Amino acid sequence: MNAAARRRVLVAGVMAAWLVVPGAIALVLLFDDRLADAGRADLAQGVSEGAVYVLAMLSAATVGAGLAIQRPRHPIGWLFLALGIVQALGPVLTGYATYGAIARPGSLPLPGAAALVADSSYLMWFVLIALVFHLTPDGHPLSRRWGWAAWATVAAGVIAIAAAFVTPAAFDPPLDGIDNPIVSGDGIEALRILRIAAGGVTGAGVLVAAVSLLVRFRRARGLQRRQLLWMAPAAVLIPLLVAAAFLASYAESQAALDVVAGLFVVILPLATALAVTQYHLYDVERLLSRALTYALVSVVLAGVYVVVVVAVGAAAGGSQLSAVVATLVAVSVAGPAYRRLQDAVDRRFNRRRFEAVRMIRDHVHDPPPDVTIEQILRRAVGDPELRVAYWVDARREWVTGDGRQVRPGDDDVELRGHDRPIARVGSAGAARELVEAAVAEARPELDNAGLRAAVALQLVEVRESRVRIVSAADASRRRIERDLHDGAQQHLVAMAVKLGLARRAVDGDVGALLDELRSDVQETLGELRDLAHGIYPPLLREHGLGEALR
C-alpha cells in the first residue's frame, strides 16, 4: 500500500471514529424521546440542557481527529479522539440502561451491563486526561520515572473499573434504580476497599500528571516552554475537576461534575492542540498575561463594587445611591488597577521582556533628542549589533536610518502597518521573542524613524547628484585642458618657430611686423599654457580657495 492509499485509509478511519460522537448524540435524543413516550421524561438526559457536555465531547473528538490526521504518529490526537468517544458513549449507555431497565423493563438486552459501564466511564476520562498531560507536547513522558507514573495511573484505572464491575455499590442517578448484574448482596469488603483505593489512585494520577507537566514547564526552555504555556488555562481547572468528581460521587449529584468536567474537557483539547501544533508561540505569553490581567481586574472591580455598595448602602439606608457610587468608584479604579496589575503580571511572566518593553515605552513617551530608536532597541535587547532597516514605499527599497540602501535578512523581525512593511529589525544576539516584543512596543517611533529615513534617502540622492554634476564638470575641464595642450598649444609653438625663421630672412618694416606677430603668438601661447595647467571654477580663480569652499 502506497503513501496515498495509507493516507486515505487513515482519514476514513479517523472520520468513522469521529462520527461516533454525533451518532451518540442522536441516540441520546432518541432515548429521551422514547422515555417521554413511556411516561418517564424525568429520566431524559436533555442534550440541550447539557450543552457544555455536548460541546466538550465535540471539542475532544474534533481536535483529536484533526491531530490524528495531521500527525498520526503523535499519541495526543488518538487520546483525544478516544476521550470524545468515551464521553459520547456514557450518555448513550445511560439512556439505554434507563429505558431498558426502568422505563420499559425487559425491552432491551443487558441494561444492567450498560449501566455498569456508564457509571464507571468517568474513570476512563481520568486515565486519558492523565496520559494527555504526561505526553504533551512531544508525545513522550518527561522521564522513565514519570512514564512509570503514567502506567500506574492506567493500571489503577483498569483496577478501579474491574473492581466496580464486581462490587454491589449503588449507581449514580438516574441509574440508581438498577442493580449490578454481575454481583448482588453485600459482596466482598476487600473489593469495595480496592475499588475506592484504585479510584483514589486514579484521581491522584491526574494530579501527578499535572505535576509532571509543571515540572516539564520549569525545565523547558525556548520553543517547548512557549508550547507548554498554552496548557495554563487547562491546568487551572485540574484541582476543581478532581474535587468536583469526588464530591459528586459522595453527594450523588452529577451537576457539579458535569459543569466542571465539561468546561475542562472543552478547554483541554484546544489548549493541547495549540501546544502540539506550535500555534502563535511568540504571542502566547502576551495573550496569557493579558487574559490573567483582565481576570484579576474583574475580581478587583467586583470586590470594590461590593464593598462600596455595602458601605454606602448601610449609610444611605439601601437607596440606589449605593449602586451609583459603586459604579463611579469602579470606573475610576479600573484604569490604574489595570496598569498596575498588567505591570505586575508582565514582570512575573517574563522579567527580561518587561524591562525591555518598559525602557522602550519610556523612550516613546519622552524621546531624548540625541538618542535614536535604534540605540534604544540595542540597549533594550542587549545586542549592540542590532540593525534596523526601513521600508521606503515610494522607492520600493530598504534603507538605513541615514538613508543608505541596505538588504535586510529574511529572518529579521518585520513590523507591518496598513498592509505594508514599516521596518525590519535583525539581531543575532537576542532572543527572537524579546526582539518581537521590543519592536511591537517601538512601533510609533519606528514609524516616525521610517519617515525620517525616507527624507535622508532623498538627501543622499541630492548629494550623489551634486557629486555626479561636479564629476562631469571636472571631466569636461580636464578634456579641454588635454585638447588645448595637445592641439592649439602645439600649433602656436610651431607658428612662433616659423615666424622666428621668417624674421631672419627679412629686414625693415616687414621684420618689425614679424617681431610683433611673434610677440603676440608667444603671449597667446602663455595664456594657453596657463589654461592647460588647469581650468578652475570662477569663484576659486577670482577669490581663492577659502571662498570656493564656502
Coordinates of C-alpha atoms in Angstrom, one line a residue:
M1 CA 0.0 0.0 0.0
N2 CA 1.5 3.3 -1.1
A3 CA 1.5 6.5 1.0
A4 CA -1.6 8.0 -0.7
A5 CA -3.6 4.8 -0.1
R6 CA -2.5 4.7 3.6
R7 CA -3.4 8.4 3.9
R8 CA -6.9 7.7 2.6
V9 CA -7.4 4.7 5.0
L10 CA -6.2 6.9 7.9
V11 CA -8.6 9.7 7.1
A12 CA -11.5 7.3 6.5
G13 CA -10.8 5.5 9.8
V14 CA -10.5 8.7 11.8
M15 CA -13.7 10.2 10.3
A16 CA -15.5 7.0 11.1
A17 CA -14.4 7.2 14.7
W18 CA -15.4 10.9 14.8
L19 CA -18.9 10.1 13.5
V20 CA -19.4 8.0 16.7
V21 CA -19.8 11.3 18.6
P22 CA -22.7 12.9 16.5
G23 CA -24.2 9.4 16.2
A24 CA -24.2 9.1 20.0
I25 CA -25.8 12.5 20.4
A26 CA -28.5 11.3 18.0
L27 CA -29.0 8.1 20.0
V28 CA -29.3 10.1 23.3
L29 CA -32.1 12.3 21.7
L30 CA -33.8 9.1 20.5
F31 CA -33.7 7.6 24.0
D32 CA -35.0 10.8 25.5
D33 CA -37.9 10.7 23.1
R34 CA -38.7 7.1 23.9
L35 CA -38.5 7.8 27.6
A36 CA -41.0 10.6 27.1
D37 CA -43.3 8.3 25.2
A38 CA -43.0 5.8 28.1
G39 CA -44.1 8.4 30.6
R40 CA -40.6 8.8 32.2
A41 CA -39.5 12.1 30.8
D42 CA -37.9 12.7 34.2
L43 CA -35.2 10.2 33.2
A44 CA -34.3 12.0 30.0
Q45 CA -30.8 13.5 29.9
G46 CA -31.6 16.5 27.8
V47 CA -28.9 17.2 25.3
S48 CA -30.0 20.9 25.1
E49 CA -29.6 21.2 28.9
G50 CA -26.2 19.6 28.8
A51 CA -24.8 21.9 26.2
V52 CA -21.4 22.2 27.9
Y53 CA -21.1 18.4 28.0
V54 CA -22.0 18.1 24.3
L55 CA -19.5 20.9 23.4
A56 CA -16.9 19.0 25.4
M57 CA -17.3 15.8 23.6
L58 CA -17.3 17.5 20.2
S59 CA -14.2 19.5 21.2
A60 CA -12.3 16.5 22.2
A61 CA -13.3 14.4 19.2
T62 CA -12.8 17.1 16.7
V63 CA -9.4 18.2 18.0
G64 CA -8.4 14.5 18.3
A65 CA -9.4 13.8 14.7
G66 CA -7.6 16.8 13.4
L67 CA -4.4 15.9 15.2
A68 CA -4.6 12.2 14.3
I69 CA -4.9 13.1 10.6
Q70 CA -2.2 15.8 10.7
R71 CA 0.2 13.9 13.0
P72 CA -0.7 10.3 13.1
R73 CA 2.4 9.2 14.9
H74 CA 1.7 11.6 17.8
P75 CA -0.4 9.9 20.5
I76 CA -2.2 13.1 21.7
G77 CA -4.6 13.1 18.7
W78 CA -5.7 9.5 19.3
L79 CA -6.1 10.1 23.1
F80 CA -8.4 13.0 22.5
L81 CA -10.4 11.0 19.9
A82 CA -10.8 8.2 22.4
L83 CA -11.8 10.7 25.1
G84 CA -14.5 12.2 22.9
I85 CA -15.8 8.7 22.1
V86 CA -15.8 7.7 25.8
Q87 CA -17.7 10.9 26.7
A88 CA -20.2 10.2 24.0
L89 CA -20.8 6.6 24.9
G90 CA -21.5 7.4 28.6
P91 CA -24.8 9.2 27.9
V92 CA -25.8 6.6 25.3
L93 CA -25.3 3.7 27.7
T94 CA -27.1 5.7 30.4
G95 CA -30.1 6.3 28.1
Y96 CA -30.0 2.6 27.0
A97 CA -30.0 1.4 30.6
T98 CA -32.7 3.7 31.9
Y99 CA -35.0 2.8 29.1
G100 CA -34.3 -0.9 29.2
A101 CA -34.4 -1.4 32.9
I102 CA -36.6 1.4 34.3
A103 CA -39.0 2.8 31.7
R104 CA -39.6 -0.4 29.8
P105 CA -38.1 -3.3 31.8
G106 CA -37.1 -6.2 29.5
S107 CA -37.4 -4.3 26.3
L108 CA -33.6 -4.2 25.7
P109 CA -30.9 -6.8 26.5
L110 CA -28.3 -6.3 29.2
P111 CA -29.4 -2.9 30.5
G112 CA -27.5 -3.6 33.8
A113 CA -24.2 -4.1 31.9
A114 CA -24.8 -0.8 30.1
A115 CA -25.4 0.9 33.5
L116 CA -22.3 -0.6 34.9
V117 CA -20.1 0.7 32.1
A118 CA -21.8 4.1 32.1
D119 CA -21.3 4.5 35.8
S120 CA -17.6 3.8 35.6
S121 CA -16.9 5.9 32.5
Y122 CA -15.5 8.9 34.4
L123 CA -12.6 6.7 35.4
M124 CA -11.7 6.3 31.7
W125 CA -11.8 10.1 31.5
F126 CA -9.2 10.4 34.2
V127 CA -6.9 7.8 32.6
L128 CA -7.0 9.5 29.2
I129 CA -6.5 13.0 30.6
A130 CA -3.6 11.8 32.7
L131 CA -1.9 10.4 29.6
V132 CA -2.5 13.6 27.7
F133 CA -0.7 15.6 30.4
H134 CA 2.2 13.1 30.6
L135 CA 2.7 13.1 26.8
T136 CA 2.2 16.8 26.0
P137 CA 3.8 18.3 23.9
D138 CA 6.3 15.9 22.3
G139 CA 4.5 12.5 22.7
H140 CA 6.9 11.1 25.4
P141 CA 6.9 11.1 29.2
L142 CA 9.2 13.5 30.9
S143 CA 11.4 10.7 32.1
R144 CA 11.3 6.9 32.8
R145 CA 10.0 7.6 36.3
W146 CA 7.3 9.8 35.0
G147 CA 6.5 7.1 32.5
W148 CA 6.0 4.6 35.3
A149 CA 3.7 7.1 37.0
A150 CA 1.6 7.2 33.8
W151 CA 1.4 3.4 33.6
A152 CA 0.5 3.3 37.3
T153 CA -2.5 5.6 36.6
V154 CA -3.6 3.4 33.7
A155 CA -3.3 0.3 35.9
A156 CA -5.2 2.0 38.8
G157 CA -8.0 3.0 36.4
V158 CA -8.3 -0.5 35.0
I159 CA -8.4 -2.0 38.5
A160 CA -11.0 0.5 39.7
I161 CA -13.2 -0.2 36.7
A162 CA -12.8 -4.0 37.2
A163 CA -13.5 -3.7 40.9
A164 CA -16.6 -1.6 40.1
F165 CA -17.9 -4.5 38.0
V166 CA -17.8 -6.9 40.9
T167 CA -18.8 -4.5 43.7
P168 CA -22.5 -4.2 44.6
A169 CA -22.5 -0.5 45.0
A170 CA -25.4 1.7 44.1
F171 CA -25.2 3.5 40.8
D172 CA -25.4 7.3 40.5
P173 CA -28.7 8.9 39.3
P174 CA -30.5 8.3 37.0
L175 CA -29.2 4.7 37.2
D176 CA -29.8 4.3 41.0
G177 CA -32.8 2.1 40.4
I178 CA -30.7 -0.5 38.5
D179 CA -28.8 -3.4 40.2
N180 CA -25.3 -4.6 39.4
P181 CA -25.9 -7.6 37.0
I182 CA -22.7 -9.3 37.9
V183 CA -22.8 -9.4 41.7
S184 CA -25.6 -8.9 44.3
G185 CA -25.8 -8.8 48.0
D186 CA -23.1 -7.3 50.3
G187 CA -20.2 -8.5 48.2
I188 CA -16.7 -8.8 49.3
E189 CA -15.5 -5.9 51.5
A190 CA -12.0 -6.2 50.2
L191 CA -13.2 -5.5 46.7
R192 CA -15.1 -2.4 47.8
I193 CA -11.9 -1.1 49.5
L194 CA -9.9 -1.9 46.4
R195 CA -12.4 0.0 44.3
I196 CA -12.2 3.1 46.5
A197 CA -8.4 2.9 46.7
A198 CA -7.9 2.4 43.0
G199 CA -10.3 5.2 42.2
G200 CA -8.4 7.4 44.6
V201 CA -5.1 6.5 42.9
T202 CA -6.6 7.2 39.5
G203 CA -7.7 10.7 40.6
A204 CA -4.3 11.3 42.2
G205 CA -2.7 10.1 38.9
V206 CA -4.3 13.1 37.2
L207 CA -2.7 15.4 39.7
V208 CA 0.6 13.7 39.4
A209 CA 0.3 14.1 35.6
A210 CA -0.4 17.8 36.1
V211 CA 2.7 18.0 38.3
S212 CA 4.8 16.3 35.5
L213 CA 3.5 19.0 33.1
L214 CA 4.5 21.7 35.6
V215 CA 8.0 20.1 36.1
R216 CA 8.4 19.9 32.3
F217 CA 7.5 23.5 32.1
R218 CA 10.0 24.5 34.7
R219 CA 12.8 22.6 32.9
A220 CA 11.8 23.6 29.4
R221 CA 13.5 26.4 27.5
G222 CA 12.7 28.3 24.4
L223 CA 10.2 26.6 22.0
Q224 CA 9.0 23.9 24.3
R225 CA 8.4 26.4 27.2
R226 CA 6.2 28.5 25.0
Q227 CA 4.3 25.4 23.8
L228 CA 3.5 24.5 27.4
L229 CA 2.2 27.9 28.2
W230 CA -0.8 27.1 26.1
M231 CA -1.7 24.5 28.7
A232 CA -2.0 27.0 31.5
P233 CA -5.8 27.6 31.1
A234 CA -6.5 23.9 31.4
A235 CA -4.1 23.3 34.3
V236 CA -6.0 25.9 36.4
L237 CA -9.2 23.7 36.3
I238 CA -7.5 20.4 37.3
P239 CA -7.9 20.7 41.1
L240 CA -11.6 21.8 40.6
L241 CA -12.2 18.8 38.4
V242 CA -10.8 16.2 40.8
A243 CA -12.6 17.8 43.8
A244 CA -15.9 18.0 41.8
A245 CA -15.7 14.4 40.7
F246 CA -15.4 13.0 44.3
L247 CA -17.9 15.5 45.7
A248 CA -20.4 14.4 43.0
S249 CA -19.7 10.8 43.8
Y250 CA -20.4 11.2 47.5
A251 CA -23.2 13.7 47.2
E252 CA -24.9 11.6 44.5
S253 CA -25.1 14.7 42.3
Q254 CA -23.7 14.9 38.8
A255 CA -24.4 18.6 38.2
A256 CA -21.1 20.0 39.6
L257 CA -19.1 17.2 37.9
D258 CA -20.8 17.8 34.5
V259 CA -20.2 21.5 34.6
V260 CA -16.5 21.5 35.8
A261 CA -15.6 18.4 33.7
G262 CA -17.3 19.8 30.7
L263 CA -15.5 23.1 30.8
F264 CA -12.2 21.3 31.5
V265 CA -12.6 19.0 28.5
V266 CA -13.6 21.9 26.3
I267 CA -10.5 23.8 27.1
L268 CA -8.0 20.9 27.4
P269 CA -8.2 19.7 23.7
L270 CA -8.0 23.3 22.4
A271 CA -5.0 24.2 24.6
T272 CA -3.2 21.0 23.8
A273 CA -3.8 21.3 20.1
L274 CA -2.3 24.8 20.2
A275 CA 0.7 23.5 22.1
V276 CA 1.3 20.5 19.8
T277 CA 0.9 22.4 16.6
Q278 CA 3.1 25.3 17.9
Y279 CA 0.4 27.9 17.1
H280 CA 1.5 31.5 17.5
L281 CA 4.1 30.6 20.1
Y282 CA 5.6 34.1 20.1
D283 CA 2.2 35.6 21.2
V284 CA 1.3 33.1 23.9
E285 CA 3.0 34.9 26.8
R286 CA 1.4 38.2 25.8
L287 CA -2.1 36.6 25.4
L288 CA -2.0 34.8 28.7
S289 CA -0.7 37.8 30.6
R290 CA -3.5 40.0 29.1
A291 CA -6.1 37.3 30.0
L292 CA -4.8 37.0 33.5
T293 CA -4.7 40.8 33.9
Y294 CA -8.3 41.1 32.8
A295 CA -9.4 38.3 35.1
L296 CA -7.6 40.0 38.1
V297 CA -9.1 43.4 37.2
S298 CA -12.5 41.9 37.1
V299 CA -12.1 40.4 40.6
V300 CA -10.8 43.7 41.9
L301 CA -13.6 45.7 40.4
A302 CA -16.2 43.2 41.7
G303 CA -14.7 43.4 45.2
V304 CA -14.7 47.2 45.1
Y305 CA -18.2 47.3 43.8
V306 CA -19.5 45.0 46.6
V307 CA -17.6 46.9 49.3
V308 CA -18.9 50.3 48.2
V309 CA -22.4 49.0 47.8
V310 CA -22.4 47.5 51.3
A311 CA -20.8 50.6 52.9
V312 CA -22.9 53.2 51.1
G313 CA -26.0 51.1 51.4
A314 CA -25.5 50.9 55.2
A315 CA -25.0 54.6 55.4
A316 CA -27.8 55.7 53.0
G317 CA -30.4 53.1 54.0
G318 CA -30.4 50.9 50.9
S319 CA -31.1 53.6 48.3
Q320 CA -30.0 53.4 44.7
L321 CA -27.2 55.9 45.6
S322 CA -25.0 53.0 46.7
A323 CA -25.1 51.4 43.2
V324 CA -24.4 54.7 41.5
V325 CA -21.5 55.5 43.8
A326 CA -20.1 51.9 43.5
T327 CA -20.2 52.2 39.7
L328 CA -18.4 55.5 39.7
V329 CA -15.7 54.2 42.1
A330 CA -15.3 51.1 40.0
V331 CA -14.8 53.1 36.8
S332 CA -12.3 55.4 38.4
V333 CA -10.3 52.4 39.8
A334 CA -10.4 50.4 36.6
G335 CA -7.6 52.3 34.7
P336 CA -5.0 52.4 37.5
A337 CA -5.8 48.9 38.6
Y338 CA -5.3 47.6 35.1
R339 CA -1.9 49.3 34.6
R340 CA -0.5 48.2 37.9
L341 CA -1.7 44.6 37.6
Q342 CA -0.5 44.4 34.0
D343 CA 2.9 45.5 35.0
A344 CA 3.0 43.0 37.9
V345 CA 1.8 40.2 35.6
D346 CA 4.3 41.1 32.9
R347 CA 7.1 41.2 35.4
R348 CA 6.1 37.8 36.7
F349 CA 5.8 36.2 33.3
N350 CA 9.0 37.5 31.7
R351 CA 11.1 40.0 33.6
R352 CA 13.6 40.4 30.8
R353 CA 10.8 41.2 28.3
F354 CA 9.1 43.5 30.9
E355 CA 12.2 45.6 31.4
A356 CA 12.9 45.9 27.6
V357 CA 9.3 47.0 26.9
R358 CA 9.4 49.5 29.8
M359 CA 12.6 51.0 28.5
I360 CA 11.2 51.4 25.0
R361 CA 7.9 52.7 26.3
D362 CA 9.7 55.4 28.3
H363 CA 11.6 56.4 25.2
V364 CA 8.5 56.6 23.0
H365 CA 6.6 58.8 25.6
D366 CA 9.6 61.2 26.1
P367 CA 12.3 60.6 23.4
P368 CA 15.6 62.4 24.2
P369 CA 16.7 64.5 21.2
D370 CA 20.2 62.9 21.0
V371 CA 19.1 59.2 21.2
T372 CA 17.7 57.3 18.3
I373 CA 15.3 54.4 18.4
E374 CA 18.0 52.1 17.1
Q375 CA 20.2 52.9 20.1
I376 CA 17.3 52.3 22.5
L377 CA 16.5 48.9 20.8
R378 CA 20.1 47.8 21.2
R379 CA 20.1 48.7 24.9
A380 CA 16.7 47.1 25.5
V381 CA 17.5 43.7 23.9
G382 CA 21.2 43.8 24.9
D383 CA 22.6 43.4 21.4
P384 CA 25.0 46.2 20.3
E385 CA 24.9 44.7 16.7
L386 CA 21.2 45.1 16.3
R387 CA 20.3 46.6 12.9
V388 CA 17.2 48.3 11.6
A389 CA 16.1 48.7 8.0
Y390 CA 13.2 51.0 7.0
W391 CA 10.9 50.5 4.0
V392 CA 10.5 53.4 1.6
D393 CA 7.3 52.6 -0.2
A394 CA 7.7 55.3 -2.9
R395 CA 11.1 53.8 -3.9
R396 CA 10.3 50.2 -3.1
E397 CA 13.5 49.7 -1.2
W398 CA 15.0 49.2 2.2
V399 CA 17.3 51.9 3.7
T400 CA 19.1 52.6 7.0
G401 CA 18.3 55.4 9.3
D402 CA 20.8 57.7 7.5
G403 CA 19.3 56.9 4.1
R404 CA 21.7 54.3 2.8
Q405 CA 20.4 51.4 0.8
V406 CA 20.5 48.1 2.7
R407 CA 19.4 44.5 2.3
P408 CA 17.8 43.1 5.5
G409 CA 17.9 39.5 6.4
D410 CA 15.0 37.2 5.5
D411 CA 14.7 36.1 9.2
D412 CA 14.6 39.6 10.6
V413 CA 11.6 40.6 12.6
E414 CA 9.2 42.6 10.4
L415 CA 6.9 45.3 11.6
R416 CA 3.9 45.9 9.3
G417 CA 1.1 48.5 9.2
H418 CA -1.6 49.3 6.7
D419 CA -0.7 46.2 4.6
R420 CA 2.9 47.4 4.0
P421 CA 6.2 46.9 5.8
I422 CA 7.4 49.6 8.2
A423 CA 10.7 48.2 9.4
R424 CA 12.8 45.1 9.8
V425 CA 14.9 44.5 12.8
G426 CA 17.7 42.0 12.8
S427 CA 19.5 40.6 15.9
A428 CA 21.8 37.7 16.2
G429 CA 22.5 38.1 19.9
A430 CA 19.0 38.4 21.4
A431 CA 16.0 36.0 21.6
R432 CA 13.5 36.5 18.8
E433 CA 10.5 36.8 21.1
L434 CA 12.3 39.6 23.0
V435 CA 13.1 41.4 19.8
E436 CA 9.4 41.0 18.6
A437 CA 8.1 42.4 21.9
A438 CA 10.5 45.4 21.7
V439 CA 9.7 46.1 18.1
A440 CA 5.9 45.9 18.8
E441 CA 6.3 48.5 21.6
A442 CA 8.5 50.7 19.5
R443 CA 6.0 50.8 16.6
P444 CA 5.2 54.6 16.8
E445 CA 8.8 55.6 16.9
L446 CA 9.9 53.2 14.2
D447 CA 7.1 54.6 12.0
N448 CA 8.5 58.1 12.6
A449 CA 12.0 57.0 12.0
G450 CA 10.9 55.4 8.7
L451 CA 9.7 58.8 7.6
R452 CA 13.0 60.4 8.6
A453 CA 14.9 57.6 6.7
A454 CA 12.9 58.4 3.6
V455 CA 13.9 62.1 3.8
A456 CA 17.5 61.0 4.5
L457 CA 17.4 58.9 1.3
Q458 CA 16.4 62.0 -0.7
L459 CA 19.2 64.0 0.8
V460 CA 21.6 61.2 0.0
E461 CA 20.3 61.2 -3.6
V462 CA 20.8 65.0 -3.8
R463 CA 24.4 64.7 -2.5
E464 CA 25.1 62.0 -5.0
S465 CA 23.5 64.1 -7.8
R466 CA 25.8 67.0 -6.9
V467 CA 28.8 64.7 -6.9
R468 CA 27.8 63.5 -10.3
I469 CA 27.5 67.1 -11.6
V470 CA 30.8 68.1 -10.2
S471 CA 32.5 65.0 -11.5
A472 CA 31.0 65.7 -15.0
A473 CA 32.2 69.3 -14.9
D474 CA 35.7 68.2 -13.8
A475 CA 35.9 65.6 -16.5
S476 CA 34.9 68.3 -19.1
R477 CA 37.6 70.7 -17.8
R478 CA 40.2 68.0 -18.0
R479 CA 39.2 67.2 -21.5
I480 CA 39.5 70.8 -22.5
E481 CA 42.9 71.1 -20.9
R482 CA 44.1 68.0 -22.7
D483 CA 42.8 69.3 -26.0
L484 CA 44.5 72.7 -25.5
H485 CA 47.8 71.1 -24.6
D486 CA 47.8 68.6 -27.4
G487 CA 46.2 70.8 -30.1
A488 CA 46.2 74.6 -30.2
Q489 CA 49.3 75.0 -28.0
Q490 CA 51.4 72.8 -30.3
H491 CA 50.2 74.7 -33.3
L492 CA 51.1 78.1 -31.8
V493 CA 54.5 76.8 -30.8
A494 CA 55.1 75.8 -34.4
M495 CA 53.8 79.2 -35.7
A496 CA 56.2 81.0 -33.3
V497 CA 59.1 79.0 -34.6
K498 CA 58.2 79.7 -38.2
L499 CA 57.8 83.4 -37.5
G500 CA 61.3 83.4 -36.0
L501 CA 62.8 81.8 -39.1
A502 CA 61.0 84.3 -41.3
R503 CA 62.3 87.2 -39.3
R504 CA 65.9 86.2 -40.0
A505 CA 65.2 86.3 -43.8
V506 CA 63.8 89.8 -44.0
D507 CA 64.6 93.3 -42.7
G508 CA 62.9 96.7 -42.4
D509 CA 59.2 97.2 -41.7
V510 CA 58.4 93.6 -42.6
G511 CA 60.8 92.4 -40.0
A512 CA 59.3 94.7 -37.3
L513 CA 55.8 93.3 -38.2
L514 CA 57.1 89.8 -37.9
D515 CA 58.6 90.6 -34.5
E516 CA 55.2 92.0 -33.4
L517 CA 53.4 88.9 -34.6
R518 CA 55.8 86.6 -32.9
S519 CA 55.3 88.5 -29.6
D520 CA 51.5 88.1 -30.0
V521 CA 51.9 84.4 -30.6
Q522 CA 54.1 83.9 -27.6
E523 CA 51.7 85.9 -25.4
T524 CA 48.8 83.7 -26.7
L525 CA 50.9 80.6 -26.1
G526 CA 51.5 81.7 -22.5
E527 CA 47.8 82.1 -21.9
L528 CA 47.1 78.7 -23.4
R529 CA 49.7 77.2 -21.2
D530 CA 48.0 78.7 -18.1
L531 CA 44.8 77.2 -19.2
A532 CA 46.4 73.8 -19.9
H533 CA 47.7 73.8 -16.3
G534 CA 44.2 73.7 -15.1
I535 CA 40.7 75.2 -15.6
Y536 CA 39.3 76.2 -12.2
P537 CA 35.8 77.4 -11.2
P538 CA 35.5 81.2 -11.5
L539 CA 34.9 81.6 -7.7
L540 CA 38.1 79.7 -7.0
R541 CA 40.1 81.6 -9.6
E542 CA 38.8 85.1 -8.6
H543 CA 38.5 84.8 -4.7
G544 CA 40.7 81.9 -3.7
L545 CA 40.2 78.5 -2.0
G546 CA 38.5 79.9 1.1
E547 CA 35.6 81.4 -0.7
A548 CA 35.3 78.4 -3.0
L549 CA 35.0 76.0 -0.1
R550 CA 32.2 78.1 1.5

